[in-house]
Coordinates of C-alpha atoms in Angstrom, one line a residue:
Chain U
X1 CA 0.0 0.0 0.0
X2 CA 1.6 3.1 -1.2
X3 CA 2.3 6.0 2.1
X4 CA 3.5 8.6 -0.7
X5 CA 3.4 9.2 -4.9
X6 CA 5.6 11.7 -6.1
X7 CA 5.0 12.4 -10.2
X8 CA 7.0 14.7 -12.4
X9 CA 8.2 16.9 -9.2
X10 CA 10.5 19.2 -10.6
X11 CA 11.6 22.6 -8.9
X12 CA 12.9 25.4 -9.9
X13 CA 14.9 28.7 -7.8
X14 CA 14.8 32.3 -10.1
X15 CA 14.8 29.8 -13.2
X16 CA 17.2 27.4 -12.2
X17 CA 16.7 24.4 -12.1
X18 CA 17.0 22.9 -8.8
X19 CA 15.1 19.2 -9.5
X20 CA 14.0 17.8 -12.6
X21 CA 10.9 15.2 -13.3
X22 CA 11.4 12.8 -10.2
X23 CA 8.9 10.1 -9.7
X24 CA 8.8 7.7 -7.4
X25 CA 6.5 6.1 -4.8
X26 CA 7.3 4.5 -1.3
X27 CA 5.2 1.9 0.4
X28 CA 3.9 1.6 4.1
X29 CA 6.8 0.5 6.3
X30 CA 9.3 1.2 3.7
X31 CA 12.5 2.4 4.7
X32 CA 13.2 4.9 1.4
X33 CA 17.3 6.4 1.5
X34 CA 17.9 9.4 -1.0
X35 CA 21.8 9.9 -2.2
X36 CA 23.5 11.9 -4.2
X37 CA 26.0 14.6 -4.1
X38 CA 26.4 17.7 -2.1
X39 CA 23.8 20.3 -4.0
X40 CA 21.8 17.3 -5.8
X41 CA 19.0 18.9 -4.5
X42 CA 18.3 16.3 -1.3
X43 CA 16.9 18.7 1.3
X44 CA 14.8 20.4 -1.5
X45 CA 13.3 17.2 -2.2
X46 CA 11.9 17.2 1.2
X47 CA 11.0 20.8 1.4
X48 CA 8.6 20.0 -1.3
X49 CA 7.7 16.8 -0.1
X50 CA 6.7 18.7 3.4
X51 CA 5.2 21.9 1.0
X52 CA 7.1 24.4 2.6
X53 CA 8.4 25.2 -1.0
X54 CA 6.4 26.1 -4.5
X55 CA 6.8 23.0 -7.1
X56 CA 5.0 21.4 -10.4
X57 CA 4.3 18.1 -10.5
X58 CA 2.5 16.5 -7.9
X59 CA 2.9 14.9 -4.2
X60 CA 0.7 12.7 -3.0
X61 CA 0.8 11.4 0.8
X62 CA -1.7 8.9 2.4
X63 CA -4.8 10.3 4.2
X64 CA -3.4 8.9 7.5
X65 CA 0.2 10.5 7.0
X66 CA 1.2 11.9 9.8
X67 CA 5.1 13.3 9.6
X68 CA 7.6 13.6 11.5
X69 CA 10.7 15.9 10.4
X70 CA 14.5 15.4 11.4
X71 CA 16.0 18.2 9.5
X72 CA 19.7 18.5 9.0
X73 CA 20.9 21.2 11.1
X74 CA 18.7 24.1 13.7
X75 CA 20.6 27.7 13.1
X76 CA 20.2 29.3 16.6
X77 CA 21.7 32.2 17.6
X78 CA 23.6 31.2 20.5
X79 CA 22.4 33.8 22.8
X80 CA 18.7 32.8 22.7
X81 CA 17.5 32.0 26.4
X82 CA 14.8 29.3 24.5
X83 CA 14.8 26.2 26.8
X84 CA 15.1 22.6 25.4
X85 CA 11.8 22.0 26.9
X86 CA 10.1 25.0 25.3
X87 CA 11.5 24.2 22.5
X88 CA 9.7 20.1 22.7
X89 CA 6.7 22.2 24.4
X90 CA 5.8 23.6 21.3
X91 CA 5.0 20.6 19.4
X92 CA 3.2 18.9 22.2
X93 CA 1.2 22.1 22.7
X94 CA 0.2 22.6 19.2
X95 CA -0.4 18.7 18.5
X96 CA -2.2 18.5 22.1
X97 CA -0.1 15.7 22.8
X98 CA 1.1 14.3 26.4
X99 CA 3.8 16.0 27.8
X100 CA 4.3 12.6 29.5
X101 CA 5.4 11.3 26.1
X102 CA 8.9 13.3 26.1
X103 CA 10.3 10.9 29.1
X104 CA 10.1 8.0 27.3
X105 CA 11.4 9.3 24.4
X106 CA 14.7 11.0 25.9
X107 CA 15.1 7.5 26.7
X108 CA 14.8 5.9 23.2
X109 CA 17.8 8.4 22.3
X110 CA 19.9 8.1 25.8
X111 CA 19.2 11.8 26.8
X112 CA 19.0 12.2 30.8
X113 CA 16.0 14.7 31.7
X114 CA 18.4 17.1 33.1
X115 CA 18.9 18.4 29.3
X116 CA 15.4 19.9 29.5
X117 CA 16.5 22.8 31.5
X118 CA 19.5 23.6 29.1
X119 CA 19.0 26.5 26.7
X120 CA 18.7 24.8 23.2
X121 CA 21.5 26.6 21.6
X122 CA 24.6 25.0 23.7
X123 CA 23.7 21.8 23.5
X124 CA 26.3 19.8 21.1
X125 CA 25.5 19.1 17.8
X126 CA 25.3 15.6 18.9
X127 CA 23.0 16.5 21.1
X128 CA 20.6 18.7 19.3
X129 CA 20.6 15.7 16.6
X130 CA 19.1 13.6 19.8
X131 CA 16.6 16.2 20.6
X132 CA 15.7 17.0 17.1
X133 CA 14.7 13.2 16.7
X134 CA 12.7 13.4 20.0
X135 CA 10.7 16.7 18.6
X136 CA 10.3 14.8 15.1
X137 CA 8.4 11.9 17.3
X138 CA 6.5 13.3 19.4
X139 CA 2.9 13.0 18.5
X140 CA 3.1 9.6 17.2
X141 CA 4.0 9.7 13.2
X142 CA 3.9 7.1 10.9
X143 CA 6.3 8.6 8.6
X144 CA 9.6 10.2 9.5
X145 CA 11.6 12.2 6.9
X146 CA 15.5 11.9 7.9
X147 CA 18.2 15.0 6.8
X148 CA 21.3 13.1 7.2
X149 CA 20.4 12.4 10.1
X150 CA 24.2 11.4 11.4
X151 CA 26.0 14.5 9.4
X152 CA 27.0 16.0 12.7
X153 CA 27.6 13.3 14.6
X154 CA 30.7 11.0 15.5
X155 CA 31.0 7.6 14.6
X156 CA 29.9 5.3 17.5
X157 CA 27.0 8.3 18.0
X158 CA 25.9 7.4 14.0
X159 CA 25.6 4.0 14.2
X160 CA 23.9 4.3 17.8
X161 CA 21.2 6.8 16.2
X162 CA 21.2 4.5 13.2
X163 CA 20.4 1.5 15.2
X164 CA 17.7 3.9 17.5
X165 CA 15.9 4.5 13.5
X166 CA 15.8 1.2 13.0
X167 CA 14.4 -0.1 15.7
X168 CA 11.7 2.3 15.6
X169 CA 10.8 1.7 12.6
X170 CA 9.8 -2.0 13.6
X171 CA 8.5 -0.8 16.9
X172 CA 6.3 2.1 15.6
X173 CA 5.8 0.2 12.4
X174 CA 7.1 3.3 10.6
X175 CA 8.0 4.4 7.0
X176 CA 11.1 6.3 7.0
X177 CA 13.0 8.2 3.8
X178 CA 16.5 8.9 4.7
X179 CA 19.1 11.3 2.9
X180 CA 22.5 9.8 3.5
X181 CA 26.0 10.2 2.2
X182 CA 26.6 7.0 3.8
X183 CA 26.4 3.6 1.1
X184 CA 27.1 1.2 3.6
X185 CA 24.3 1.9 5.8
X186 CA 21.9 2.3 3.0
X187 CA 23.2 -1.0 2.0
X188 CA 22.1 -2.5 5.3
X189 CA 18.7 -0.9 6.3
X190 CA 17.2 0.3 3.0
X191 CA 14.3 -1.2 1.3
X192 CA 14.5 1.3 -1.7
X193 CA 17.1 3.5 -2.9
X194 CA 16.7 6.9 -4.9
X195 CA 19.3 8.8 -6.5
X196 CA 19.3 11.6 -7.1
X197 CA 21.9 14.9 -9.2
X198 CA 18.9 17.3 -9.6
X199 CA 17.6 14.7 -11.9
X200 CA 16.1 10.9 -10.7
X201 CA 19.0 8.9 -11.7
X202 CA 17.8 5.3 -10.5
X203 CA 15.4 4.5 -8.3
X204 CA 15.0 0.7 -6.6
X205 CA 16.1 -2.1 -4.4
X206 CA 19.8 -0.7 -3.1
X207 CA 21.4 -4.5 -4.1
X208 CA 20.3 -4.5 -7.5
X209 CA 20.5 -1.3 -9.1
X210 CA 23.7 0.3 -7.0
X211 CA 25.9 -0.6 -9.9
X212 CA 29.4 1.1 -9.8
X213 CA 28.1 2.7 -13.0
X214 CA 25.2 4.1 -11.4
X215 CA 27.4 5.1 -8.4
X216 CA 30.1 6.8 -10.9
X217 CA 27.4 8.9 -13.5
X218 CA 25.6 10.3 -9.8
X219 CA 28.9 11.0 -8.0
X220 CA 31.1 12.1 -11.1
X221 CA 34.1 10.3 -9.1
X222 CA 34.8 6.5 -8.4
X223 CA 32.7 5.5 -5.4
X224 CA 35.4 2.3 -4.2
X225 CA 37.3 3.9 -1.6
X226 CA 34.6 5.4 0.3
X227 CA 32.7 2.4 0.4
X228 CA 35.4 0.2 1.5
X229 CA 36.6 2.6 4.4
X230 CA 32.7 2.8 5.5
X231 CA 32.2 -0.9 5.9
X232 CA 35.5 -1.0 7.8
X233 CA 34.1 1.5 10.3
X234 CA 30.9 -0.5 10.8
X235 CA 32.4 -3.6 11.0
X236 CA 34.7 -2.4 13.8
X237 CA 31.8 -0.9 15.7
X238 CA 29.8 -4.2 15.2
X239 CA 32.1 -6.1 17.4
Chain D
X1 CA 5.5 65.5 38.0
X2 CA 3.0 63.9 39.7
X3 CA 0.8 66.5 38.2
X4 CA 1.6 65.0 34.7
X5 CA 0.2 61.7 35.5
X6 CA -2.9 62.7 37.7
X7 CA -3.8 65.2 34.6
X8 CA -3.4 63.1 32.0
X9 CA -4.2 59.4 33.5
X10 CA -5.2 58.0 29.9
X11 CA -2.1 59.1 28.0
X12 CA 0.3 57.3 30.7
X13 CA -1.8 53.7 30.9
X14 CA -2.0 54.0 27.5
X15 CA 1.7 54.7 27.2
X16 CA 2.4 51.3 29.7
X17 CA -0.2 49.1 28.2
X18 CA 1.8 50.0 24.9
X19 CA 4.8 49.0 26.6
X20 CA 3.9 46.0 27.6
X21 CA 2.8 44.7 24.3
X22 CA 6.3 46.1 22.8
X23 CA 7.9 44.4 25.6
X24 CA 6.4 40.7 24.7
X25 CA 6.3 41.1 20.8
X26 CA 10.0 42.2 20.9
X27 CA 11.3 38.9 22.2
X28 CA 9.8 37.2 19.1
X29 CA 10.5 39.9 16.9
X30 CA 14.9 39.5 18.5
X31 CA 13.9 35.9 17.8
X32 CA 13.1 36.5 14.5
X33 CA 16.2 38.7 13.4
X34 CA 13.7 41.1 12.6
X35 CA 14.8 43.3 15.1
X36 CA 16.6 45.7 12.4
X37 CA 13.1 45.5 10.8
X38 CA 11.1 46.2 13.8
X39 CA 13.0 49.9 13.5
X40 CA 12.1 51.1 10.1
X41 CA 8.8 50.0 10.1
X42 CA 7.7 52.7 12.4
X43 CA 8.9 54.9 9.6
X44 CA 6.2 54.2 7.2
X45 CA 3.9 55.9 9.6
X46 CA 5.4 59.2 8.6
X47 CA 3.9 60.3 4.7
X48 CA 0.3 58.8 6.2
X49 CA 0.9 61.4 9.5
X50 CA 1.8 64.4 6.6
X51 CA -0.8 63.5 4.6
X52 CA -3.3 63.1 7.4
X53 CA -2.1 66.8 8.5
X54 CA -2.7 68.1 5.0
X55 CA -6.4 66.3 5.0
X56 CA -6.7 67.6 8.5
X57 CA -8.0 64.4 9.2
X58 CA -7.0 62.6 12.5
X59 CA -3.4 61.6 12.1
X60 CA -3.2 58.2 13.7
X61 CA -5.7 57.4 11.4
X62 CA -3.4 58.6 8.4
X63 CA -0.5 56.7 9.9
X64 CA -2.3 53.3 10.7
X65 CA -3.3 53.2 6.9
X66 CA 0.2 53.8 5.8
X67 CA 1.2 51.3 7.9
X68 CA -1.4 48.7 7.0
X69 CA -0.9 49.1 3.6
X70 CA 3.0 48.7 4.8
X71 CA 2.5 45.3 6.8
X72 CA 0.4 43.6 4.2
X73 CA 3.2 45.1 1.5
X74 CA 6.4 43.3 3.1
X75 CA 4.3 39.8 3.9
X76 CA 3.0 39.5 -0.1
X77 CA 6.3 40.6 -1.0
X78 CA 8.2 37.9 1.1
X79 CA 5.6 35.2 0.5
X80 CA 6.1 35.5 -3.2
X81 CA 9.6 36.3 -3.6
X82 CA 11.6 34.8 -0.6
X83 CA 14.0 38.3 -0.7
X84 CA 14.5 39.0 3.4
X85 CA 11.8 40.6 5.2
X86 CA 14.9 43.4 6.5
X87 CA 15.8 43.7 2.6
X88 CA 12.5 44.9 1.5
X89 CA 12.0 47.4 4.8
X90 CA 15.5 48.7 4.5
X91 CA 14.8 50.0 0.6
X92 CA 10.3 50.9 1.1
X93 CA 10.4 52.4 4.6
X94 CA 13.2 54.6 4.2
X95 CA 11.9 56.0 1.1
X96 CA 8.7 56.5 3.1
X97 CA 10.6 58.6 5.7
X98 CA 12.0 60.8 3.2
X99 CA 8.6 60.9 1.5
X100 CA 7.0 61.8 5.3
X101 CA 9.8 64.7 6.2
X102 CA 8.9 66.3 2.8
X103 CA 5.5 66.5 3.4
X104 CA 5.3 67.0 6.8
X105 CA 6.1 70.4 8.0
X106 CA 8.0 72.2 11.1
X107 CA 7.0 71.6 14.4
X108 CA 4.3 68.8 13.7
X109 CA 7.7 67.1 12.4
X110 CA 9.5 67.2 15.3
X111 CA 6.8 65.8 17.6
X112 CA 5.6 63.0 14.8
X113 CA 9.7 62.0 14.7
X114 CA 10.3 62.0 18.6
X115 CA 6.8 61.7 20.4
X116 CA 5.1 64.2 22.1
X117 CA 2.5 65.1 25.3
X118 CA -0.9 65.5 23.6
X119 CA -4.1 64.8 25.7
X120 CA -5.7 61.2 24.8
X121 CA -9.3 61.5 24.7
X122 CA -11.3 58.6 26.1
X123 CA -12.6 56.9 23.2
X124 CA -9.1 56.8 21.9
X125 CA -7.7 55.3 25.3
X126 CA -10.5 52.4 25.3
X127 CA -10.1 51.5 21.4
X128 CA -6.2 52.0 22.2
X129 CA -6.3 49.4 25.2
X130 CA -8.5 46.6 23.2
X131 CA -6.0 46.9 20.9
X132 CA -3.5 46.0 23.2
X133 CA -5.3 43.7 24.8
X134 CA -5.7 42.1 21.8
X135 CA -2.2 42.3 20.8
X136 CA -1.4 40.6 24.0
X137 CA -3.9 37.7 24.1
X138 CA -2.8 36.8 20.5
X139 CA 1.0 36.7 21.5
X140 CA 0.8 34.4 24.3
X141 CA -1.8 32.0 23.7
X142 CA 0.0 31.6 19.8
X143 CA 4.0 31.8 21.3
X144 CA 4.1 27.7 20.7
X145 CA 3.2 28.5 17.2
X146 CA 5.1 31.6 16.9
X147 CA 8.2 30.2 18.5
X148 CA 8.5 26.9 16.0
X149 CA 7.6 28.9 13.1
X150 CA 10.6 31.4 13.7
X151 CA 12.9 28.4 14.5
X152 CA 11.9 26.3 11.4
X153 CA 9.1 26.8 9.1
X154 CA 9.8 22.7 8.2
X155 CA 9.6 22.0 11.6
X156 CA 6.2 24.4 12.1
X157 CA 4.9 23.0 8.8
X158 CA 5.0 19.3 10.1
X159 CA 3.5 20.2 13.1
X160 CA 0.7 21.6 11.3
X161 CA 0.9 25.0 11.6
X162 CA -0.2 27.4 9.1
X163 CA 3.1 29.8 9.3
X164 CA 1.9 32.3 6.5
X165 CA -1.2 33.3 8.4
X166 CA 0.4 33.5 11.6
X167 CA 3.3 35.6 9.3
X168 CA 0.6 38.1 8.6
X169 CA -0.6 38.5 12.1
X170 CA 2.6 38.7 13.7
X171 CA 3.2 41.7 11.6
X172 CA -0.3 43.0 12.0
X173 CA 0.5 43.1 16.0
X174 CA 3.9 44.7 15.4
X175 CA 2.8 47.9 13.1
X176 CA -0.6 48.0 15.7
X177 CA 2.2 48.0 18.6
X178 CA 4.3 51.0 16.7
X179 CA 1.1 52.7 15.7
X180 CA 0.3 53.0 19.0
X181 CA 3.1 53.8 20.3
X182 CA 4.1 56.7 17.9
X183 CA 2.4 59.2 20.1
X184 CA 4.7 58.8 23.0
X185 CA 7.8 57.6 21.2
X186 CA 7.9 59.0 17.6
X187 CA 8.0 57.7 14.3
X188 CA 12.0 57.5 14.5
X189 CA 12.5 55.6 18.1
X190 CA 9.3 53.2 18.3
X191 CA 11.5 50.4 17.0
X192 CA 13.9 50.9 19.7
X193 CA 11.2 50.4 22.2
X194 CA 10.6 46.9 20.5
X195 CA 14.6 46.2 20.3
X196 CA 16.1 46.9 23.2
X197 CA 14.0 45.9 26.2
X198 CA 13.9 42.3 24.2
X199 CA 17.7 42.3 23.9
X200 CA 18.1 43.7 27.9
X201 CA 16.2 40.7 28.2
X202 CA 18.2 37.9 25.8
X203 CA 21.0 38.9 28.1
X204 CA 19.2 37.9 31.5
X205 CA 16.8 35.6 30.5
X206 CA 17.2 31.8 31.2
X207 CA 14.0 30.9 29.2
X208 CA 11.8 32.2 26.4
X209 CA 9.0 32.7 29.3
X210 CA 11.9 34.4 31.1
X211 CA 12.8 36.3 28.2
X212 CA 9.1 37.7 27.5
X213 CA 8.5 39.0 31.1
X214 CA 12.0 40.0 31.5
X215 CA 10.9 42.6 28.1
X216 CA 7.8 43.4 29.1
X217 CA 8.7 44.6 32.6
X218 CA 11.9 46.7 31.0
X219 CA 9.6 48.2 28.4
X220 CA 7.2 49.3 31.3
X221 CA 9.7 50.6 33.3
X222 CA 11.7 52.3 30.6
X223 CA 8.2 53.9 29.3
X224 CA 7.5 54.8 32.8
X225 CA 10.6 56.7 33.8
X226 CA 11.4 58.5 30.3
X227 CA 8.0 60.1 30.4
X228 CA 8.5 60.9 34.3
X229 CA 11.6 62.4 33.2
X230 CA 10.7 64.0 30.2
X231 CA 8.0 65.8 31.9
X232 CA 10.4 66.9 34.9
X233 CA 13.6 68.5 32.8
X234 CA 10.8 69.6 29.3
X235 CA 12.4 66.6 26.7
X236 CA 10.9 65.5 24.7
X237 CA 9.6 62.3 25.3
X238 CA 10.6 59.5 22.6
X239 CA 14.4 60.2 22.6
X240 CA 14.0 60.5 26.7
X241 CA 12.4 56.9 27.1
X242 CA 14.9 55.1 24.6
X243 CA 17.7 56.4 26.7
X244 CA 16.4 55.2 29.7
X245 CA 16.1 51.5 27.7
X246 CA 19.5 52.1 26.3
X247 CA 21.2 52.9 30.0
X248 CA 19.5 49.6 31.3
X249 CA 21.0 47.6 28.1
X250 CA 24.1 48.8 29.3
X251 CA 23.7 47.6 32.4
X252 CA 22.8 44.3 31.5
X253 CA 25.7 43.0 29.8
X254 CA 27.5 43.5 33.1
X255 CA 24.9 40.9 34.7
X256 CA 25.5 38.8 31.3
X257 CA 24.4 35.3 32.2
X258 CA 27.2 33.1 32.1
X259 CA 27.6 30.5 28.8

């Protein structure tokens, strides 16, 4: 059962191009990665996917969809008193949800409770990552859209926060759609890959259509080194 | 100066309910980088108070159109074209203070730039304080919204918020705020009452909630004693009030919360 139908999306910024005639759908439960190369047009994709941005073409999401957001980075002026639980407050106040709910979810991303009290804006980027997934959850979503969702993170924190995903996504029986830079991890926990250079390259299951080909035409470089030196890493945190 | 206040009652709880809701609104508007905005906006007032003086109509009624017409300008603009909210206020409003000191003429210049005493008549005072009221109500009960949707318009979007509506009324309540506080203030130092209690407050505050009360009670008190004092050495009263916020600014970056 299809969550979400995208169909000729393309967008464009003061006439340039920005994405070109992407298609694709993504099933209930689906775990969806997006890759391509810095400026492919990744984070737009999901700015028109969450409306936020004009577009042609057209977007279709489930009547049921409700979406949770994890976006990439939160630019904060450092000096801004706003509290980490204001900040969670405001979602739970606009979706009437329990403020209850917060507790258990510091504790699906191994936050203490003391961080509520800290303004928002020294937090570590590690941490706001944390928090930022705890905002996108809270009111129960069946779908969550990921903005490299590890890009500020170190490695043992990436593969803890890519384990968290996954096993939320089993436990809340969730669709996910992930941007990544990272090939081994799509590799291991994506259902469907798209990729994308401003135009929809491929689009399918990651084993059979990540050729090198494919990998070469989207990055412009060979793909072999970073790939090997990524499943290195996770096999050394695996053990 | 007691005198001042027992003989004009309605111009000084005008004055601090004005205060009060420049006091709140700033903290979002700091929030928002629009801070530099919130200063030039007041400026657009200006050709509507001239060319209210011309009509020899009543001039807040001049200025509130020009800065209507202002508000509803910048929010189309920045809907449609994405240029920055300061961009676009930068360029109109200062045009429409040039525009406003050519048409305006001597002394009625002075007091529309830098406030003045002028009695408040009670219709004026009780319109003036729903207003307010108004103003007030719609900034606390929507400061969730308000806060998320300065934050991260993705993040308000997912949460359901409608962020362009709540766009237009956020700058509805700020030229309201200015246009009622042009009187005491002036066309050319409103903003400041918007700024600076807001920033005394960023530096002290420990929370948003802090933050907001923190404003409000600074822009009270800053109102408060600049008209007291203005009325005691004959100042005017706009440039007397800001320099009474400006002195307590000061202040506050000595008790700088630590990082």
């Amino acid at each position: 059962m299809k969550v979400l139908e995208v169909k000729g999306l393309s967008v464009r910024f003061d006439n340039a191009v920005v994405l070109e005639n992407v298609s694709f759908n993504v099933e209930r439960e689906d775990s969806l990665a997006i890759i391509g190369p810095n400026g492919a047009g990744k984070t737009v994709l999901f700015r028109a996917l969450l409306g936020t941005i004009p577009y042609q073409g057209e977007i279709k999401w489930a009547g049921d969809a409700r979406i949770g957001y994890v976006p990439q980075r939160l630019v904060i002026e450092r000096a801004l008193p706003l509290t980490v639980q204001e900040f969670l407050d405001t979602k739970i106040h606009v979706l009437h949800s329990n403020p209850a709910e917060v507790k258990s979810l510091l504790e699906v991303v191994r936050l203490q409770l003391s961080i509520l009290k800290r303004p928002l804006a020294k937090l570590s980027s590690g941490q706001l990552q944390r928090i930022l997934i705890v905002f996108a959850l809270i009111g129960n979503p069946n779908i969550l859209l990921f903005d490299e969702p590890t890009a500020s993170v170190d490695s043992p924190s990436e593969e803890q926060i890519y384990e968290t995903l996954h096993h939320l996504e089993d436990e809340h029986h969730l669709t996910t759609l992930v941007i990544s830079h990272d090939l081994s991890l799509v590799y291991r926990y994506a259902d469907k890959v798209l990729c994308l250079n401003k135009q929809q390259l491929c689009f399918g299951v990651p084993q059979e259509i990540l050729s090198t080909d494919t990998l070469n035409k989207l990055y412009g470089t060979p793909r072999k080194h970073y790939e090997h030196h990524h499943s290195d890493h996770a096999h050394v945190h695996r053990q | 100066m007691l005198t001042f206040i027992v003989n004009n009652p309605y111009y000084i709880l005008l004055a601090l309910s004005t205060a009060v809701a420049a006091g709140i609104l700033g903290a979002f508007a700091v929030m928002r980088r629009m801070a530099l905005a919130s200063d030039p906006i007041s400026h657009i007032a200006l050709p509507g108070l001239g060319l209210a003086l011309i009509l020899k109509i009543n001039p807040l009624i001049g200025a509130g159109a020009a800065l209507l017409v202002g508000a509803l300008l910048i929010w189309s603009f920045e809907k449609r074209t994405g240029i920055s909210t300061e961009t676009l206020i930068g360029v109109v409003f200062s045009l429409a203070l040039a525009v406003g000191s050519l048409i305006t003429s001597g002394e009625e210049l002075i007091d529309a730039l830098l406030g003045n005493y002028s009695s408040v008549a009670p219709v004026e005072f009780f319109v003036g304080l729903a207003i307010i009221a108004i103003i007030i109500i719609f900034l606390l009960m929507k400061r969730h919204e308000l806060t998320l949707s300065i934050l991260s318009p993705e993040l308000a979007k997912t949460s359901g918020i409608a962020t362009d509506r709540l766009n237009l009324y956020f700058l509805l309540a700020l030229v309201a705020t200015v246009l009622l506080g042009l009187r005491f203030v002036g066309v050319l130092l409103m903003g400041s009452l918007v700024i600076i209690p807001a920033a005394v407050a960023k530096n002290l505050a420990r929370s948003m909630r802090g933050m907001i009360v923190i404003g409000a009670v600074i822009a009270v008190f800053s109102v408060l004693a600049g008209l007291l004092g203005a009325s005691y050495f004959n100042l005017p009263t706009g440039p007397t009030i800001v320099t009474v916020a400006a002195g307590i600014f000061v202040l506050s970056l000595l008790r700088k919360k630590p990082d």
